[in-house]
């Protein structure tokens, strides 16, 4: 895995193998993308870094830090990025827009944030501005499918 991550470029931050396809993995990148690589499609004469990639998610003006698969629904994965939100994606529905009208949520099937940033279920812009340096740094599912989210901020 270390050789593969070095070959994918200096923007690759995290690698997670698909639970249902051990020859395929997702990678997170600082350029706001999550990419799928299937090692079975690589030509025999290429290096590991030349394995074919498919862009699964693009989130402009963001960087993806981590991702993890839901153990109860292995086609679903949560991703952390340089925003206040945790996004849940479904590999069976790439590019499906999240129903909030924002292009930067493309492909997201569910969106969460820190409850202190909400009022009546809607994001409070004043709280977002006040906590502008806060972002999600890591996400992990436990065996029961509960999601643990780690936030980072100025304090």
Short mmCIF file of N, CA and C in Angstrom, two decimals:
data_model
loop_
_atom_site.label_atom_id
_atom_site.label_comp_id
_atom_site.label_asym_id
_atom_site.label_seq_id
_atom_site.Cartn_x
_atom_site.Cartn_y
_atom_site.Cartn_z
N UNK A 1 0.83 -1.19 0.00
CA UNK A 1 0.00 0.00 0.00
C UNK A 1 0.87 1.25 0.00
N UNK A 2 2.00 1.24 0.70
CA UNK A 2 2.86 2.42 0.74
C UNK A 2 3.39 2.74 -0.64
N UNK A 3 3.75 1.72 -1.42
CA UNK A 3 4.25 1.95 -2.77
C UNK A 3 3.15 2.56 -3.62
N UNK A 4 1.92 2.05 -3.49
CA UNK A 4 0.81 2.58 -4.29
C UNK A 4 0.53 4.03 -3.95
N UNK A 5 0.51 4.37 -2.66
CA UNK A 5 0.19 5.74 -2.28
C UNK A 5 1.26 6.71 -2.76
N UNK A 6 2.51 6.27 -2.77
CA UNK A 6 3.56 7.14 -3.27
C UNK A 6 3.41 7.33 -4.77
N UNK A 7 2.98 6.28 -5.48
CA UNK A 7 2.82 6.37 -6.92
C UNK A 7 1.63 7.21 -7.34
N UNK A 8 0.64 7.38 -6.49
CA UNK A 8 -0.56 8.13 -6.86
C UNK A 8 -0.36 9.63 -6.75
N UNK A 9 0.77 10.05 -6.30
CA UNK A 9 1.04 11.49 -6.24
C UNK A 9 1.03 12.02 -4.83
N UNK A 10 1.58 13.20 -4.68
CA UNK A 10 1.72 13.78 -3.34
C UNK A 10 0.41 14.32 -2.80
N UNK A 11 -0.66 14.33 -3.58
CA UNK A 11 -1.94 14.84 -3.12
C UNK A 11 -2.80 13.74 -2.48
N UNK A 12 -2.41 12.49 -2.55
CA UNK A 12 -3.19 11.40 -1.97
C UNK A 12 -3.02 11.42 -0.46
N UNK A 13 -4.15 11.44 0.26
CA UNK A 13 -4.09 11.51 1.72
C UNK A 13 -4.48 10.21 2.40
N UNK A 14 -5.43 9.47 1.85
CA UNK A 14 -5.93 8.27 2.51
C UNK A 14 -6.30 7.23 1.47
N UNK A 15 -6.03 5.96 1.79
CA UNK A 15 -6.41 4.83 0.94
C UNK A 15 -7.27 3.89 1.75
N UNK A 16 -8.41 3.48 1.19
CA UNK A 16 -9.30 2.49 1.82
C UNK A 16 -9.71 1.48 0.76
N UNK A 17 -9.41 0.20 1.01
CA UNK A 17 -9.83 -0.85 0.10
C UNK A 17 -11.32 -1.09 0.24
N UNK A 18 -11.99 -1.38 -0.88
CA UNK A 18 -13.42 -1.66 -0.87
C UNK A 18 -13.65 -2.99 -0.17
N UNK A 19 -14.58 -3.04 0.78
CA UNK A 19 -14.84 -4.29 1.50
C UNK A 19 -15.32 -5.42 0.59
N UNK A 20 -16.00 -5.08 -0.50
CA UNK A 20 -16.55 -6.10 -1.40
C UNK A 20 -15.68 -6.36 -2.62
N UNK A 21 -14.58 -5.61 -2.78
CA UNK A 21 -13.71 -5.77 -3.94
C UNK A 21 -12.26 -5.50 -3.52
N UNK A 22 -11.57 -6.50 -2.98
CA UNK A 22 -10.24 -6.26 -2.40
C UNK A 22 -9.16 -5.83 -3.38
N UNK A 23 -9.43 -5.85 -4.67
CA UNK A 23 -8.46 -5.36 -5.66
C UNK A 23 -8.75 -3.92 -6.07
N UNK A 24 -9.70 -3.29 -5.38
CA UNK A 24 -10.07 -1.91 -5.68
C UNK A 24 -9.99 -1.08 -4.41
N UNK A 25 -9.63 0.19 -4.57
CA UNK A 25 -9.56 1.07 -3.40
C UNK A 25 -9.95 2.49 -3.77
N UNK A 26 -10.38 3.23 -2.75
CA UNK A 26 -10.67 4.65 -2.89
C UNK A 26 -9.53 5.44 -2.28
N UNK A 27 -9.26 6.60 -2.87
CA UNK A 27 -8.24 7.50 -2.33
C UNK A 27 -8.84 8.89 -2.18
N UNK A 28 -8.44 9.58 -1.10
CA UNK A 28 -8.84 10.97 -0.91
C UNK A 28 -7.70 11.87 -1.34
N UNK A 29 -8.06 13.07 -1.82
CA UNK A 29 -7.05 13.97 -2.37
C UNK A 29 -7.29 15.41 -1.94
N UNK A 30 -6.22 16.16 -1.89
CA UNK A 30 -6.30 17.58 -1.53
C UNK A 30 -7.01 18.42 -2.59
N UNK A 31 -7.14 17.91 -3.79
CA UNK A 31 -7.79 18.68 -4.86
C UNK A 31 -9.32 18.55 -4.84
N UNK A 32 -9.88 17.96 -3.77
CA UNK A 32 -11.33 17.85 -3.64
C UNK A 32 -11.93 16.67 -4.37
N UNK A 33 -11.12 15.65 -4.62
CA UNK A 33 -11.65 14.47 -5.30
C UNK A 33 -11.46 13.22 -4.45
N UNK A 34 -12.32 12.26 -4.71
CA UNK A 34 -12.17 10.89 -4.22
C UNK A 34 -12.15 10.03 -5.47
N UNK A 35 -11.12 9.19 -5.58
CA UNK A 35 -10.93 8.41 -6.80
C UNK A 35 -10.96 6.92 -6.49
N UNK A 36 -11.47 6.16 -7.44
CA UNK A 36 -11.53 4.71 -7.36
C UNK A 36 -10.47 4.14 -8.29
N UNK A 37 -9.66 3.23 -7.78
CA UNK A 37 -8.65 2.54 -8.57
C UNK A 37 -8.90 1.05 -8.50
N UNK A 38 -8.95 0.41 -9.66
CA UNK A 38 -9.13 -1.04 -9.74
C UNK A 38 -7.82 -1.62 -10.28
N UNK A 39 -7.12 -2.34 -9.43
CA UNK A 39 -5.81 -2.87 -9.81
C UNK A 39 -5.90 -3.94 -10.90
N UNK A 40 -7.05 -4.54 -11.07
CA UNK A 40 -7.20 -5.56 -12.12
C UNK A 40 -7.16 -4.95 -13.50
N UNK A 41 -7.40 -3.63 -13.61
CA UNK A 41 -7.42 -2.98 -14.92
C UNK A 41 -6.05 -2.45 -15.34
N UNK A 42 -5.07 -2.52 -14.45
CA UNK A 42 -3.74 -2.00 -14.76
C UNK A 42 -3.06 -2.89 -15.81
N UNK A 43 -2.34 -2.23 -16.71
CA UNK A 43 -1.56 -3.00 -17.68
C UNK A 43 -0.38 -3.64 -16.97
N UNK A 44 0.04 -4.78 -17.43
CA UNK A 44 1.14 -5.49 -16.77
C UNK A 44 2.46 -4.76 -16.87
N UNK A 45 2.61 -3.89 -17.84
CA UNK A 45 3.89 -3.20 -18.03
C UNK A 45 3.96 -1.88 -17.28
N UNK A 46 2.91 -1.48 -16.61
CA UNK A 46 2.91 -0.20 -15.92
C UNK A 46 3.32 -0.37 -14.47
N UNK A 47 3.65 0.74 -13.86
CA UNK A 47 3.93 0.72 -12.43
C UNK A 47 2.61 0.84 -11.67
N UNK A 48 2.63 0.59 -10.39
CA UNK A 48 1.41 0.66 -9.59
C UNK A 48 0.77 2.03 -9.67
N UNK A 49 1.57 3.07 -9.77
CA UNK A 49 1.04 4.43 -9.82
C UNK A 49 0.30 4.74 -11.12
N UNK A 50 0.45 3.89 -12.13
CA UNK A 50 -0.23 4.11 -13.40
C UNK A 50 -1.55 3.36 -13.50
N UNK A 51 -1.99 2.74 -12.40
CA UNK A 51 -3.25 2.00 -12.43
C UNK A 51 -4.39 2.94 -12.77
N UNK A 52 -5.36 2.48 -13.57
CA UNK A 52 -6.47 3.34 -13.98
C UNK A 52 -7.28 3.84 -12.78
N UNK A 53 -7.62 5.12 -12.84
CA UNK A 53 -8.41 5.74 -11.78
C UNK A 53 -9.71 6.26 -12.36
N UNK A 54 -10.73 6.25 -11.53
CA UNK A 54 -12.01 6.85 -11.90
C UNK A 54 -12.40 7.83 -10.80
N UNK A 55 -12.71 9.04 -11.18
CA UNK A 55 -13.15 10.04 -10.21
C UNK A 55 -14.56 9.68 -9.74
N UNK A 56 -14.75 9.54 -8.43
CA UNK A 56 -16.05 9.18 -7.86
C UNK A 56 -16.75 10.41 -7.31
N UNK A 57 -15.98 11.32 -6.71
CA UNK A 57 -16.53 12.53 -6.09
C UNK A 57 -15.62 13.70 -6.43
N UNK A 58 -16.22 14.85 -6.72
CA UNK A 58 -15.47 16.10 -6.89
C UNK A 58 -16.17 17.16 -6.06
N UNK A 59 -15.41 17.77 -5.17
CA UNK A 59 -15.94 18.82 -4.29
C UNK A 59 -15.03 20.04 -4.43
N UNK A 60 -15.39 20.98 -5.31
CA UNK A 60 -14.53 22.14 -5.55
C UNK A 60 -14.25 22.92 -4.26
N UNK A 61 -13.09 23.53 -4.21
CA UNK A 61 -12.67 24.39 -3.09
C UNK A 61 -12.58 23.64 -1.77
N UNK A 62 -12.36 22.34 -1.82
CA UNK A 62 -12.23 21.54 -0.59
C UNK A 62 -11.08 20.56 -0.75
N UNK A 63 -10.72 19.94 0.37
CA UNK A 63 -9.75 18.86 0.38
C UNK A 63 -10.35 17.72 1.18
N UNK A 64 -10.32 16.51 0.65
CA UNK A 64 -10.80 15.35 1.39
C UNK A 64 -9.65 14.79 2.22
N UNK A 65 -9.93 14.53 3.50
CA UNK A 65 -8.91 14.02 4.41
C UNK A 65 -8.99 12.52 4.63
N UNK A 66 -10.18 12.02 4.93
CA UNK A 66 -10.30 10.60 5.24
C UNK A 66 -11.64 10.09 4.75
N UNK A 67 -11.76 8.77 4.75
CA UNK A 67 -13.03 8.12 4.43
C UNK A 67 -13.04 6.76 5.10
N UNK A 68 -14.23 6.23 5.30
CA UNK A 68 -14.37 4.88 5.84
C UNK A 68 -15.68 4.29 5.37
N UNK A 69 -15.69 2.97 5.23
CA UNK A 69 -16.87 2.26 4.77
C UNK A 69 -17.74 1.86 5.95
N UNK A 70 -19.05 1.89 5.74
CA UNK A 70 -20.01 1.44 6.73
C UNK A 70 -19.99 -0.08 6.75
N UNK A 71 -19.68 -0.70 7.90
CA UNK A 71 -19.59 -2.17 7.94
C UNK A 71 -20.94 -2.86 7.70
N UNK A 72 -22.04 -2.16 7.94
CA UNK A 72 -23.37 -2.74 7.73
C UNK A 72 -23.87 -2.54 6.30
N UNK A 73 -23.33 -1.56 5.61
CA UNK A 73 -23.68 -1.26 4.21
C UNK A 73 -22.38 -0.98 3.46
N UNK A 74 -21.67 -2.01 3.01
CA UNK A 74 -20.31 -1.83 2.47
C UNK A 74 -20.23 -0.99 1.20
N UNK A 75 -21.35 -0.68 0.57
CA UNK A 75 -21.32 0.20 -0.60
C UNK A 75 -21.38 1.68 -0.21
N UNK A 76 -21.60 1.95 1.09
CA UNK A 76 -21.68 3.32 1.59
C UNK A 76 -20.38 3.70 2.30
N UNK A 77 -19.94 4.95 2.08
CA UNK A 77 -18.77 5.42 2.81
C UNK A 77 -18.97 6.86 3.24
N UNK A 78 -18.40 7.20 4.39
CA UNK A 78 -18.42 8.56 4.91
C UNK A 78 -17.07 9.19 4.59
N UNK A 79 -17.08 10.50 4.35
CA UNK A 79 -15.84 11.20 4.02
C UNK A 79 -15.75 12.50 4.80
N UNK A 80 -14.54 12.81 5.24
CA UNK A 80 -14.28 14.09 5.92
C UNK A 80 -13.54 14.99 4.96
N UNK A 81 -13.82 16.29 5.08
CA UNK A 81 -13.13 17.23 4.21
C UNK A 81 -12.96 18.56 4.94
N UNK A 82 -12.41 19.51 4.23
CA UNK A 82 -12.08 20.80 4.83
C UNK A 82 -13.31 21.70 4.94
N UNK A 83 -14.38 21.15 5.49
CA UNK A 83 -15.59 21.93 5.75
C UNK A 83 -16.18 21.45 7.07
N UNK A 84 -17.31 22.00 7.44
CA UNK A 84 -17.99 21.65 8.68
C UNK A 84 -18.81 20.37 8.55
N UNK A 85 -18.86 19.79 7.37
CA UNK A 85 -19.80 18.71 7.08
C UNK A 85 -19.14 17.36 6.90
N UNK A 86 -19.87 16.31 7.30
CA UNK A 86 -19.53 14.93 7.00
C UNK A 86 -20.48 14.51 5.90
N UNK A 87 -19.96 13.89 4.88
CA UNK A 87 -20.79 13.47 3.76
C UNK A 87 -20.80 11.96 3.64
N UNK A 88 -21.99 11.42 3.34
CA UNK A 88 -22.15 9.99 3.12
C UNK A 88 -22.39 9.77 1.63
N UNK A 89 -21.64 8.86 1.04
CA UNK A 89 -21.74 8.56 -0.38
C UNK A 89 -22.11 7.11 -0.58
N UNK A 90 -22.75 6.83 -1.72
CA UNK A 90 -23.13 5.47 -2.10
C UNK A 90 -22.45 5.16 -3.43
N UNK A 91 -21.59 4.14 -3.44
CA UNK A 91 -20.86 3.80 -4.67
C UNK A 91 -21.79 3.37 -5.80
N UNK A 92 -23.00 2.96 -5.46
CA UNK A 92 -23.95 2.54 -6.49
C UNK A 92 -24.58 3.73 -7.21
N UNK A 93 -24.42 4.94 -6.65
CA UNK A 93 -25.04 6.13 -7.22
C UNK A 93 -24.03 7.27 -7.37
N UNK A 94 -22.96 7.09 -8.17
CA UNK A 94 -22.01 8.19 -8.32
C UNK A 94 -22.64 9.39 -9.02
N UNK A 95 -22.31 10.56 -8.54
CA UNK A 95 -22.80 11.78 -9.15
C UNK A 95 -24.22 12.14 -8.82
N UNK A 96 -24.89 11.36 -7.96
CA UNK A 96 -26.27 11.70 -7.59
C UNK A 96 -26.24 12.93 -6.69
N UNK A 97 -26.93 14.00 -7.05
CA UNK A 97 -26.86 15.22 -6.24
C UNK A 97 -27.64 15.10 -4.93
N UNK A 98 -27.07 15.63 -3.89
CA UNK A 98 -27.75 15.73 -2.61
C UNK A 98 -28.83 16.79 -2.75
N UNK A 99 -29.97 16.58 -2.15
CA UNK A 99 -31.14 17.42 -2.38
C UNK A 99 -31.10 18.72 -1.58
N UNK A 100 -30.04 19.49 -1.75
CA UNK A 100 -30.00 20.80 -1.08
C UNK A 100 -29.73 21.92 -2.08
N UNK A 101 -29.64 21.57 -3.36
CA UNK A 101 -29.50 22.58 -4.39
C UNK A 101 -28.09 23.12 -4.58
N UNK A 102 -27.11 22.58 -3.86
CA UNK A 102 -25.74 23.09 -3.98
C UNK A 102 -24.91 22.13 -4.81
N UNK A 103 -24.21 22.65 -5.80
CA UNK A 103 -23.41 21.81 -6.68
C UNK A 103 -22.28 21.12 -5.94
N UNK A 104 -21.75 21.75 -4.88
CA UNK A 104 -20.61 21.15 -4.19
C UNK A 104 -20.96 19.92 -3.37
N UNK A 105 -22.24 19.55 -3.33
CA UNK A 105 -22.66 18.34 -2.62
C UNK A 105 -22.87 17.19 -3.58
N UNK A 106 -22.46 17.33 -4.82
CA UNK A 106 -22.72 16.33 -5.85
C UNK A 106 -22.28 14.94 -5.42
N UNK A 107 -23.19 13.99 -5.57
CA UNK A 107 -22.91 12.61 -5.22
C UNK A 107 -23.19 12.25 -3.78
N UNK A 108 -23.44 13.21 -2.95
CA UNK A 108 -23.68 12.98 -1.53
C UNK A 108 -25.12 12.55 -1.31
N UNK A 109 -25.31 11.47 -0.53
CA UNK A 109 -26.67 11.01 -0.25
C UNK A 109 -27.15 11.44 1.13
N UNK A 110 -26.23 11.83 2.00
CA UNK A 110 -26.61 12.36 3.31
C UNK A 110 -25.50 13.28 3.80
N UNK A 111 -25.91 14.31 4.55
CA UNK A 111 -24.99 15.34 5.00
C UNK A 111 -25.23 15.59 6.48
N UNK A 112 -24.13 15.64 7.27
CA UNK A 112 -24.23 15.92 8.70
C UNK A 112 -23.29 17.05 9.07
N UNK A 113 -23.59 17.69 10.20
CA UNK A 113 -22.68 18.68 10.77
C UNK A 113 -22.85 18.70 12.28
N UNK A 114 -22.00 19.43 12.94
CA UNK A 114 -22.07 19.61 14.38
C UNK A 114 -23.42 20.26 14.72
N UNK A 115 -24.21 19.66 15.62
CA UNK A 115 -25.53 20.21 15.95
C UNK A 115 -25.49 21.64 16.49
N UNK A 116 -24.35 22.08 17.04
CA UNK A 116 -24.27 23.45 17.56
C UNK A 116 -24.27 24.48 16.44
N UNK A 117 -24.05 24.03 15.20
CA UNK A 117 -24.06 24.93 14.06
C UNK A 117 -25.45 25.08 13.43
N UNK A 118 -26.43 24.38 14.01
CA UNK A 118 -27.78 24.36 13.45
C UNK A 118 -28.78 25.10 14.33
N UNK A 119 -29.80 25.62 13.68
CA UNK A 119 -30.97 26.17 14.37
C UNK A 119 -32.18 25.72 13.58
N UNK A 120 -33.11 25.02 14.23
CA UNK A 120 -34.30 24.48 13.56
C UNK A 120 -33.94 23.62 12.35
N UNK A 121 -32.86 22.87 12.49
CA UNK A 121 -32.45 21.96 11.43
C UNK A 121 -31.73 22.61 10.26
N UNK A 122 -31.49 23.92 10.32
CA UNK A 122 -30.80 24.62 9.24
C UNK A 122 -29.49 25.21 9.77
N UNK A 123 -28.50 25.27 8.88
CA UNK A 123 -27.19 25.81 9.25
C UNK A 123 -27.31 27.30 9.57
N UNK A 124 -26.69 27.69 10.68
CA UNK A 124 -26.67 29.10 11.09
C UNK A 124 -25.42 29.76 10.51
N UNK A 125 -25.57 30.69 9.55
CA UNK A 125 -24.40 31.33 8.93
C UNK A 125 -23.50 32.03 9.94
N UNK A 126 -24.08 32.62 10.99
CA UNK A 126 -23.27 33.30 11.99
C UNK A 126 -22.34 32.32 12.71
N UNK A 127 -22.83 31.12 12.98
CA UNK A 127 -21.99 30.09 13.63
C UNK A 127 -20.91 29.59 12.67
N UNK A 128 -21.24 29.44 11.40
CA UNK A 128 -20.23 29.01 10.43
C UNK A 128 -19.10 30.03 10.34
N UNK A 129 -19.44 31.31 10.32
CA UNK A 129 -18.41 32.34 10.27
C UNK A 129 -17.56 32.34 11.53
N UNK A 130 -18.22 32.19 12.69
CA UNK A 130 -17.49 32.22 13.95
C UNK A 130 -16.57 31.00 14.09
N UNK A 131 -16.98 29.88 13.52
CA UNK A 131 -16.19 28.65 13.59
C UNK A 131 -15.56 28.32 12.23
N UNK A 132 -15.14 29.32 11.51
CA UNK A 132 -14.67 29.13 10.13
C UNK A 132 -13.45 28.22 10.03
N UNK A 133 -12.67 28.11 11.07
CA UNK A 133 -11.48 27.26 11.01
C UNK A 133 -11.77 25.82 11.41
N UNK A 134 -12.98 25.55 11.87
CA UNK A 134 -13.35 24.19 12.26
C UNK A 134 -13.64 23.37 11.00
N UNK A 135 -13.10 22.15 10.96
CA UNK A 135 -13.40 21.24 9.87
C UNK A 135 -13.30 19.80 10.37
N UNK A 136 -13.84 18.89 9.59
CA UNK A 136 -13.83 17.47 9.95
C UNK A 136 -12.50 16.88 9.51
N UNK A 137 -11.76 16.30 10.45
CA UNK A 137 -10.45 15.74 10.11
C UNK A 137 -10.47 14.23 9.91
N UNK A 138 -11.41 13.53 10.56
CA UNK A 138 -11.44 12.08 10.43
C UNK A 138 -12.84 11.55 10.72
N UNK A 139 -13.18 10.44 10.09
CA UNK A 139 -14.45 9.75 10.32
C UNK A 139 -14.16 8.26 10.43
N UNK A 140 -14.88 7.58 11.30
CA UNK A 140 -14.74 6.14 11.50
C UNK A 140 -16.08 5.55 11.87
N UNK A 141 -16.44 4.44 11.25
CA UNK A 141 -17.61 3.65 11.67
C UNK A 141 -17.15 2.59 12.65
N UNK A 142 -17.97 2.29 13.66
CA UNK A 142 -17.68 1.13 14.49
C UNK A 142 -18.41 -0.07 13.91
N UNK A 143 -18.29 -1.23 14.55
CA UNK A 143 -18.88 -2.46 14.03
C UNK A 143 -20.40 -2.41 13.96
N UNK A 144 -21.02 -1.56 14.76
CA UNK A 144 -22.49 -1.43 14.75
C UNK A 144 -22.99 -0.40 13.75
N UNK A 145 -22.10 0.25 13.04
CA UNK A 145 -22.50 1.23 12.05
C UNK A 145 -22.65 2.64 12.60
N UNK A 146 -22.22 2.87 13.85
CA UNK A 146 -22.24 4.23 14.41
C UNK A 146 -21.03 4.98 13.88
N UNK A 147 -21.21 6.25 13.61
CA UNK A 147 -20.15 7.06 13.02
C UNK A 147 -19.52 7.97 14.06
N UNK A 148 -18.22 7.92 14.18
CA UNK A 148 -17.45 8.80 15.06
C UNK A 148 -16.82 9.87 14.17
N UNK A 149 -16.99 11.14 14.56
CA UNK A 149 -16.48 12.25 13.77
C UNK A 149 -15.53 13.06 14.63
N UNK A 150 -14.38 13.39 14.08
CA UNK A 150 -13.40 14.22 14.78
C UNK A 150 -13.34 15.57 14.07
N UNK A 151 -13.54 16.63 14.85
CA UNK A 151 -13.46 17.99 14.33
C UNK A 151 -12.16 18.65 14.78
N UNK A 152 -11.65 19.55 13.97
CA UNK A 152 -10.50 20.35 14.33
C UNK A 152 -10.90 21.81 14.21
N UNK A 153 -10.37 22.64 15.07
CA UNK A 153 -10.69 24.05 15.02
C UNK A 153 -9.53 24.88 15.54
N UNK A 154 -9.77 26.14 15.71
CA UNK A 154 -8.70 27.02 16.17
C UNK A 154 -8.31 26.75 17.63
N UNK A 155 -9.18 26.11 18.40
CA UNK A 155 -8.83 25.77 19.77
C UNK A 155 -8.79 24.27 19.98
#
